[in-house]
DNA sequence: TATAAAGCTTCCAGTAACTGGAAGTTCAAG
DNA sequence: CTTGAACTTCCAGTTACTGGAAGCTTTATA
């Protein structure tokens, strides 16, 4: 499929998809006319990149995670250790996102929605979980 | 407190803290010696920035979210609508993070950790939740 | 079949969000 | 009183895109 279709399916702009190719994150086929030709597997990689980037992982972290995906030459002990490291980080992100969501929910439910400017729960946004 | 302390407490490098001041995300006091002087409330803002940036929100989104925090002049209808918009996004991020975590967990538990290179569950990384 | 529009190509320049380093000032310890 | 760490500003470099020009290919319409 052409880059436009891959863009639609992955949620990434065509520009970004070409950039990811430049920096070696994927290597699509080329058709006879010179157009890039994306496989379903390329689209999977792209979707994965879209997701993990939007969740705050750097491109280099995504590259690591992608190396888990479909790289049969890699040793599974290595795979396991990378995955375990990322799991810790993901759990932290999950906790923080959950806290942020709860705060905003509280905000939405407890604020009046009219023009009264007192929303004292907003303090929670800074996440006073640990002692300060 | 000085920028070094604020950096420790917020988890942000001093460089980044100065940069956030440059782009108007906070406005700490200045001591007589010219040093920046951070209040606890500044640190809250910084911690919030650290978190939400690492969760994939852009600086401009953070600015919006920060406008919820401690801005008494803002109308609460406005606050509510911003918060509601962000809630949808946060829920999506939560779902994606959860899925990513499940995939990696599966990976960690099902791969042998030795040198056998077959980890077929890795496909899950692309998140085939919706039909393709 | 002509031709215009849409989609693709490369390349180069610009932006967002930092990040590193130089050069100088101030503070805290010995 | 001096040495080193921490602070200041400023400017240049990096990462991860993003926009636009100039040109080729495909597709839709007259």
XYZ file of C-alpha atoms (C1' of nucleotides) in Angstrom:
324
model
C 0.000 0.000 0.000
C 1.053 3.637 -0.566
C 2.202 6.009 2.131
C -1.189 7.729 2.276
C -2.953 4.509 3.198
C -0.235 3.599 5.684
C -0.663 7.052 7.192
C -4.411 6.558 7.595
C -4.015 3.104 9.083
C -1.248 4.080 11.488
C -2.439 7.513 12.523
C 0.946 9.017 11.640
C 1.447 11.825 9.102
C 3.227 10.764 5.896
C 6.022 13.199 6.752
C 6.650 11.402 10.016
C 6.566 7.997 8.345
C 9.275 9.114 5.906
C 11.265 10.511 8.804
C 11.041 7.190 10.655
C 12.404 5.519 7.551
C 15.274 8.050 7.397
C 16.320 7.182 10.923
C 16.042 3.465 10.220
C 12.903 2.495 12.138
C 11.446 0.680 9.140
C 12.397 -0.208 5.611
C 9.367 -0.491 3.320
C 9.574 -1.943 -0.183
C 9.595 0.286 -3.215
C 7.256 -0.167 -6.162
C 8.507 0.163 -9.749
C 7.374 3.773 -9.882
C 9.559 4.632 -6.887
C 6.632 4.876 -4.471
C 7.063 3.335 -1.042
C 5.086 0.115 -0.642
C 3.973 -0.690 2.921
C 3.104 -4.177 4.131
C 0.699 -4.936 6.954
C 3.708 -5.622 9.128
C 5.063 -2.133 8.371
C 1.706 -0.721 9.420
C 1.927 -2.652 12.690
C 5.327 -1.131 13.383
C 3.962 2.314 12.564
C 0.924 1.903 14.792
C 3.197 0.782 17.552
C 5.418 3.829 17.031
C 2.428 6.148 17.048
C 1.236 4.717 20.328
C 4.466 4.520 22.211
C 5.585 7.979 21.086
C 2.283 9.474 22.224
C 2.804 7.790 25.587
C 6.038 9.633 26.145
C 8.633 7.083 25.074
C 11.563 8.526 23.143
C 12.354 7.393 19.644
C 15.338 5.471 20.974
C 13.151 3.696 23.535
C 10.728 2.884 20.732
C 13.612 1.496 18.729
C 14.463 -0.785 21.674
C 10.859 -1.875 22.067
C 10.615 -2.471 18.323
C 13.656 -4.683 18.539
C 11.461 -6.980 20.642
C 8.965 -7.036 17.845
C 9.764 -9.433 15.055
C 13.490 -9.721 15.580
C 14.094 -13.440 15.637
C 17.855 -13.167 15.794
C 17.732 -11.494 19.202
C 18.284 -13.653 22.239
C 15.254 -13.971 24.446
C 17.205 -13.255 27.654
C 17.953 -9.862 26.138
C 14.327 -9.405 25.097
C 13.219 -10.290 28.580
C 15.480 -7.800 30.287
C 14.481 -4.945 27.995
C 10.819 -5.777 28.489
C 11.225 -5.937 32.263
C 12.904 -2.549 32.380
C 10.151 -0.999 30.314
C 7.481 -2.644 32.437
C 8.619 -0.749 35.501
C 8.454 2.497 33.596
C 5.040 1.678 32.158
C 3.678 0.891 35.618
C 4.903 4.255 36.853
C 3.315 6.027 33.906
C 0.079 4.147 34.538
C 0.009 5.243 38.157
C 0.648 8.861 37.221
C -1.944 8.877 34.475
C -4.491 7.329 36.809
C -3.811 9.967 39.409
C -4.097 12.724 36.828
C -7.375 11.254 35.631
C -8.785 11.055 39.126
C -7.884 14.641 39.793
C -9.457 15.855 36.590
C -12.550 13.730 37.209
C -12.908 15.161 40.644
C -12.555 18.559 39.068
C -15.215 17.935 36.457
C -17.682 16.489 38.954
C -17.160 18.989 41.728
C -16.917 22.192 39.788
C -20.168 23.855 39.012
C -19.701 24.494 35.337
C -21.088 27.955 35.848
C -18.969 31.018 36.362
C -18.009 30.480 39.978
C -14.213 30.517 40.025
C -13.561 28.356 43.089
C -12.175 24.914 42.314
C -9.926 24.127 45.257
C -9.253 20.477 44.326
C -6.964 21.629 41.551
C -4.073 21.252 43.952
C -4.146 17.580 43.150
C -2.713 18.327 39.724
C 0.729 18.606 41.199
C 0.454 15.081 42.583
C 1.225 15.384 46.252
C 1.602 11.669 46.650
C 4.943 11.650 48.364
C 5.845 13.713 51.394
C 7.235 17.121 50.720
C 14.628 27.789 47.488
C 17.295 27.788 44.761
C 16.959 26.188 41.370
C 19.045 23.172 42.411
C 16.607 22.293 45.169
C 13.629 22.924 42.914
C 15.262 20.642 40.371
C 15.662 17.842 42.903
C 12.121 18.206 44.199
C 10.520 18.368 40.766
C 12.659 15.846 38.927
C 13.373 18.374 36.178
C 16.895 19.516 35.176
C 17.709 23.129 36.071
C 18.142 23.858 32.361
C 14.595 22.774 31.675
C 13.248 24.791 34.589
C 14.870 27.934 33.191
C 13.504 27.096 29.789
C 9.985 26.767 31.217
C 10.398 30.197 32.732
C 11.542 31.578 29.360
C 8.368 30.347 27.698
C 6.222 31.704 30.512
C 5.147 28.546 32.339
C 6.142 29.936 35.703
C 7.513 33.107 37.159
C 9.604 32.482 40.282
C 10.729 35.283 42.579
C 14.263 36.590 42.479
C 16.473 36.919 45.525
C 18.628 40.014 46.054
C 21.627 38.205 44.582
C 19.752 37.605 41.347
C 19.181 33.918 42.055
C 15.756 32.483 41.249
C 13.727 31.763 44.371
C 11.180 28.963 44.069
C 8.134 28.602 46.292
C 6.429 25.309 47.134
C 3.733 26.286 44.673
C 6.357 26.693 41.939
C 7.606 23.216 42.768
C 4.066 21.885 42.425
C 3.808 23.412 38.986
C 7.171 21.924 38.044
C 6.263 18.463 39.300
C 3.066 18.685 37.346
C 4.987 19.690 34.233
C 7.448 16.854 34.698
C 4.634 14.345 34.939
C 2.410 15.511 32.170
C 5.307 16.017 29.753
C 6.563 12.501 30.428
C 3.055 11.219 29.723
C 3.125 12.640 26.237
C 1.258 15.936 26.641
C 2.732 18.823 24.663
C 3.971 21.946 26.392
C 0.928 23.811 25.103
C -1.386 21.157 26.533
C 0.485 21.442 29.806
C -0.010 25.178 29.694
C -3.762 24.598 29.321
C -3.816 22.110 32.159
C -1.767 24.477 34.297
C -4.305 27.185 33.630
C -6.705 24.973 35.589
C -4.287 24.987 38.445
C -4.410 28.042 40.622
C -5.925 30.464 38.164
C -8.775 31.992 40.089
C -9.666 34.449 37.365
C -10.669 31.672 34.977
C -14.327 30.775 34.736
C -15.146 27.305 35.920
C -17.249 26.461 32.833
C -14.060 26.929 30.888
C -12.083 24.859 33.393
C -14.662 22.117 33.152
C -14.587 21.931 29.388
C -10.792 21.812 29.222
C -10.710 19.129 31.889
C -13.366 17.082 30.099
C -11.476 17.211 26.828
C -8.294 16.074 28.509
C -10.111 13.298 30.338
C -11.040 11.630 27.070
C -7.429 11.761 25.976
C -6.167 10.451 29.294
C -8.577 7.526 29.164
C -7.306 6.641 25.711
C -3.694 6.848 26.897
C -4.560 4.673 29.879
C -6.095 2.010 27.658
C -3.072 2.017 25.368
C -0.589 1.877 28.218
C -2.504 -0.968 29.808
C -2.459 -2.890 26.580
C 1.246 -2.290 26.132
C 1.877 -3.452 29.686
C -0.143 -6.628 29.174
C 1.777 -7.439 26.050
C 5.139 -6.911 27.692
C 4.060 -8.900 30.743
C 2.969 -11.742 28.563
C 6.338 -11.503 26.886
C 8.267 -11.588 30.132
C 6.277 -14.509 31.525
C 6.128 -16.618 28.409
C 9.628 -16.190 27.069
C 12.171 -18.512 28.515
C 14.882 -16.069 29.427
C 17.423 -18.415 27.955
C 18.714 -18.120 24.433
C 15.776 -19.598 22.587
C 14.735 -16.918 20.104
C 11.049 -17.767 19.665
C 8.685 -15.227 21.245
C 5.606 -15.308 19.025
C 3.413 -13.153 21.276
C 5.378 -10.079 20.285
C 2.765 -9.358 17.631
C 0.666 -7.831 20.380
C 2.976 -4.829 20.459
C 1.266 -3.349 17.443
C -2.057 -3.384 19.282
C -4.414 -5.205 16.950
C -7.433 -4.154 18.943
C -9.485 -2.857 16.099
C -10.209 -4.747 12.893
C -7.715 -4.304 10.123
C -7.158 12.046 -25.269
C -5.930 16.226 -22.905
C -5.438 18.219 -18.688
C -6.012 19.202 -14.097
C -5.872 17.617 -9.460
C -4.227 14.552 -6.148
C -0.579 11.873 -4.450
C 3.951 10.622 -4.581
C 9.212 11.777 -4.670
C 13.584 14.395 -2.682
C 15.622 18.174 -0.489
C 16.115 21.983 2.437
C 14.629 25.093 5.840
C 11.959 25.964 10.139
C 9.924 24.733 14.741
C 9.401 22.634 19.425
C 11.430 21.311 23.373
C 15.121 20.850 25.254
C 20.514 20.324 26.212
C 25.484 21.487 26.374
C 29.018 24.674 26.958
C 31.303 29.148 27.583
C 32.086 33.144 30.468
C 31.207 35.384 34.419
C 29.125 36.074 39.455
C 27.962 34.469 44.143
C 28.043 31.568 47.962
C 29.835 28.075 51.520
C 33.841 25.418 53.247
C 38.398 25.009 54.676
C 41.066 34.362 51.325
C 40.845 31.161 48.014
C 38.829 27.203 45.875
C 34.901 24.851 44.197
C 30.111 24.263 43.687
C 26.023 26.547 42.375
C 24.162 30.225 40.212
C 23.626 33.757 36.152
C 23.044 34.859 30.830
C 23.796 33.787 26.168
C 24.488 31.166 22.192
C 24.967 26.986 19.706
C 23.597 22.081 19.012
C 20.170 18.052 19.166
C 15.872 15.496 18.763
C 11.829 14.783 16.588
C 9.337 16.359 13.701
C 6.836 19.790 10.105
C 6.220 22.923 6.097
C 7.181 24.133 1.556
C 9.341 24.071 -3.013
C 10.087 21.635 -7.333
C 9.187 17.846 -9.922
C 7.300 13.123 -11.305
C 3.168 9.667 -11.426
C -1.457 8.418 -11.174
C -6.341 9.240 -11.397
C -10.461 11.683 -12.371
C -12.981 14.686 -15.451
C -14.089 17.316 -19.846
